[in-house]
Tab-separated table of C-alpha atoms in Angstrom:
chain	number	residue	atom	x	y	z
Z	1	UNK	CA	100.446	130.215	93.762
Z	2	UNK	CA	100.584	133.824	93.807
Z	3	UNK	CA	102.874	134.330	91.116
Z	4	UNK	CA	105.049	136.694	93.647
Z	5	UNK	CA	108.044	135.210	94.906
Z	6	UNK	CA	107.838	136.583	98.159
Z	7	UNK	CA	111.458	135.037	99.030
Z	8	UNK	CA	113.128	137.733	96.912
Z	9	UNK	CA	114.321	140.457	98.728
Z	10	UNK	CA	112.723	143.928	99.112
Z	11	UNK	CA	114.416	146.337	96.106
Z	12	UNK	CA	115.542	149.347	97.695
Z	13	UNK	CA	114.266	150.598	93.936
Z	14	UNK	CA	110.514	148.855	94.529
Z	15	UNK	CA	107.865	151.583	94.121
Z	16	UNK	CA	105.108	148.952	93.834
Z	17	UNK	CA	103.582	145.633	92.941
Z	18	UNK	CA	101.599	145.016	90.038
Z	19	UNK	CA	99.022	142.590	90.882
Z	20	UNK	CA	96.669	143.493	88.893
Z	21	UNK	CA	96.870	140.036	86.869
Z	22	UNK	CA	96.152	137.533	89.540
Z	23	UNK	CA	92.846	136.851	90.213
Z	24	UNK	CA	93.728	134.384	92.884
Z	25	UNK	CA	95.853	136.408	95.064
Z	26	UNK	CA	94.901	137.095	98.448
Z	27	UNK	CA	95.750	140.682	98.995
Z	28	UNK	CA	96.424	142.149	102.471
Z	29	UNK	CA	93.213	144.672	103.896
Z	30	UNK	CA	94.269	148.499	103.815
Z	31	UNK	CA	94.900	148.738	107.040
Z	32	UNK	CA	98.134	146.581	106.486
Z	33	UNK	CA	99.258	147.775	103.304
Z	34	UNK	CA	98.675	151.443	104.347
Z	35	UNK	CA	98.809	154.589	101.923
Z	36	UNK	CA	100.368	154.605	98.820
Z	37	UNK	CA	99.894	158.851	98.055
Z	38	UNK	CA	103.964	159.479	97.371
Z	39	UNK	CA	106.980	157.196	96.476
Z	40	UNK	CA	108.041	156.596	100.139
Z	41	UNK	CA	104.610	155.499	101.037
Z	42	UNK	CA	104.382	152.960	98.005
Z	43	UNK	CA	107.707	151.689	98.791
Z	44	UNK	CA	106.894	151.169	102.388
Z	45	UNK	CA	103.227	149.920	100.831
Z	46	UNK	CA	105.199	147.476	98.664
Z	47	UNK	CA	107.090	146.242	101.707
Z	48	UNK	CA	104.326	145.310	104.049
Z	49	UNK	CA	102.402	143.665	100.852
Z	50	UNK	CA	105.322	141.493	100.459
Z	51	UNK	CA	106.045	140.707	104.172
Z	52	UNK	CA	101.852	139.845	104.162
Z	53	UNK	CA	102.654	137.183	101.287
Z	54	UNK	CA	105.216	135.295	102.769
Z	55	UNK	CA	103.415	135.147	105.855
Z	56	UNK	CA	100.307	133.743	103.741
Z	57	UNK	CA	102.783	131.639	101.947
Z	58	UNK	CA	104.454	130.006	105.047
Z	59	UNK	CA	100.733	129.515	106.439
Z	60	UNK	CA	100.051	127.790	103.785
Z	61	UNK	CA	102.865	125.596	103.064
Z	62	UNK	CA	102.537	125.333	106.590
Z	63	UNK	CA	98.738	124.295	106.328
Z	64	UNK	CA	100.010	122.156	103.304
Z	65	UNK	CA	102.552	119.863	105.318
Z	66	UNK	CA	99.798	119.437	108.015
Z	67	UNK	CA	97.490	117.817	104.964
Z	68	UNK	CA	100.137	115.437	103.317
Z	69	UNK	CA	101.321	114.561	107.174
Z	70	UNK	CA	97.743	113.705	107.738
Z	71	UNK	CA	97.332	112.024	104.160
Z	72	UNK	CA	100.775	109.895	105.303
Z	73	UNK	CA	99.288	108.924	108.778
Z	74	UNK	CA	95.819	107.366	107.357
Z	75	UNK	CA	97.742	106.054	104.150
Z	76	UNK	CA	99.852	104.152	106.880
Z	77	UNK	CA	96.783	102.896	109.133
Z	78	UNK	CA	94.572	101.622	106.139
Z	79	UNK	CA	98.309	99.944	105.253
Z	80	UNK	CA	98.233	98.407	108.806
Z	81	UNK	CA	94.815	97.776	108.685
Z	82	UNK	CA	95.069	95.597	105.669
Z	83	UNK	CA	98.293	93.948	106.351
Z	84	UNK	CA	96.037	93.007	109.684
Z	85	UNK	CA	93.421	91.375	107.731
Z	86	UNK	CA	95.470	89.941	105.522
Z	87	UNK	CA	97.302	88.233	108.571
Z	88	UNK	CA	93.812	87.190	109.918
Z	89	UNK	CA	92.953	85.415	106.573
Z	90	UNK	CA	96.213	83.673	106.455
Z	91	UNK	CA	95.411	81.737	110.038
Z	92	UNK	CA	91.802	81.553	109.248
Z	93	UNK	CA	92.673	79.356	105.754
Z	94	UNK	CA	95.787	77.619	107.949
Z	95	UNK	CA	93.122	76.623	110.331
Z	96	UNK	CA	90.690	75.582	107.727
Z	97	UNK	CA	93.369	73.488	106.202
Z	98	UNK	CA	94.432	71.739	109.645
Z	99	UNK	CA	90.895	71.144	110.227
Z	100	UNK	CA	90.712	69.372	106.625
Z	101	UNK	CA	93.692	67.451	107.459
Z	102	UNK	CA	91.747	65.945	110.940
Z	103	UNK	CA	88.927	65.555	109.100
Z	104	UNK	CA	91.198	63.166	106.124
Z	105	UNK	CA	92.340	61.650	109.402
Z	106	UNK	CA	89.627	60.976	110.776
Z	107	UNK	CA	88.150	59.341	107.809
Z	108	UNK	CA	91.664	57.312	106.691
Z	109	UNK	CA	91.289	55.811	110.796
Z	110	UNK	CA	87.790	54.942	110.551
Z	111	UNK	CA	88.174	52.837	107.440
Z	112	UNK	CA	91.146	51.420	108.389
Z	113	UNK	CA	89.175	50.751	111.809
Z	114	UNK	CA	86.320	48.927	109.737
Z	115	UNK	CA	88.730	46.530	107.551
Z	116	UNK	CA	90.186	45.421	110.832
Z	117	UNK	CA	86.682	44.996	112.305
Z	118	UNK	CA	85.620	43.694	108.938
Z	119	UNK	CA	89.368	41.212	109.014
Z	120	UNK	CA	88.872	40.144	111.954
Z	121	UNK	CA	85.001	39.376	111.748
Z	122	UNK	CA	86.316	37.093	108.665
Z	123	UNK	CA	89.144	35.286	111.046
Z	124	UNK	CA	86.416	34.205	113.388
Z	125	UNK	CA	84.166	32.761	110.791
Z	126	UNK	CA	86.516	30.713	109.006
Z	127	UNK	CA	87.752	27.190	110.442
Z	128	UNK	CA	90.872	26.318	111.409
């Protein structure tokens, strides 16, 4: 942050800014700030300085919104993208399961299959 609020209206009393202290300001080229060599020059000076910052500052909150919208829209996708996978691992162990259960099946009806072969094999052999 620049430590200016540039929200706050010009002063009609505002000679200059004092920026001295911020290293991480981004301060407008000369050619927009203009001369400063009396006190109606610094006050227009201080004017187009702050106009400069809230343009910066809407370009970046601006540039800031873009980020978090983008953030948002890939946060969402690896969401779907997971709630996808998730869904395809569901079926894929419901189908392993129903294949388990034909498998059971298939094993319960063969045995039962072989006692009655095995039953009536006996029936045959043994005299009435």
């Amino acid at each position: 942050s620049s430590g200016i609020n540039a929200e706050w209206p010009l002063r009609p009393g505002l000679k200059w800014l004092d920026v001295k202290e911020n290293p991480d300001l981004v301060f407008p080229s000369p050619d927009v700030t203009g001369l400063c060599r009396d006190d109606k020059e610094c006050r227009a000076c201080a004017g187009r300085v702050l106009e400069f910052m809230r343009k910066e500052n809407r370009a970046l909150e601006s540039a800031r919104q873009k980020d978090l919208e983008s953030k948002r829209a890939q946060k969402e996708a690896l969401k779907r993208e997971i709630e996808q996978l998730e869904e395809l691992e569901r079926l894929e162990k419901k189908k392993i399961k129903q294949m388990e259960k034909q498998r059971e099946k298939a094993k319960r009806k063969a045995e039962y299959e072989a006692r009655v072969k095995v039953e009536n094999a006996k029936k045959k052999k043994v005299p009435t």
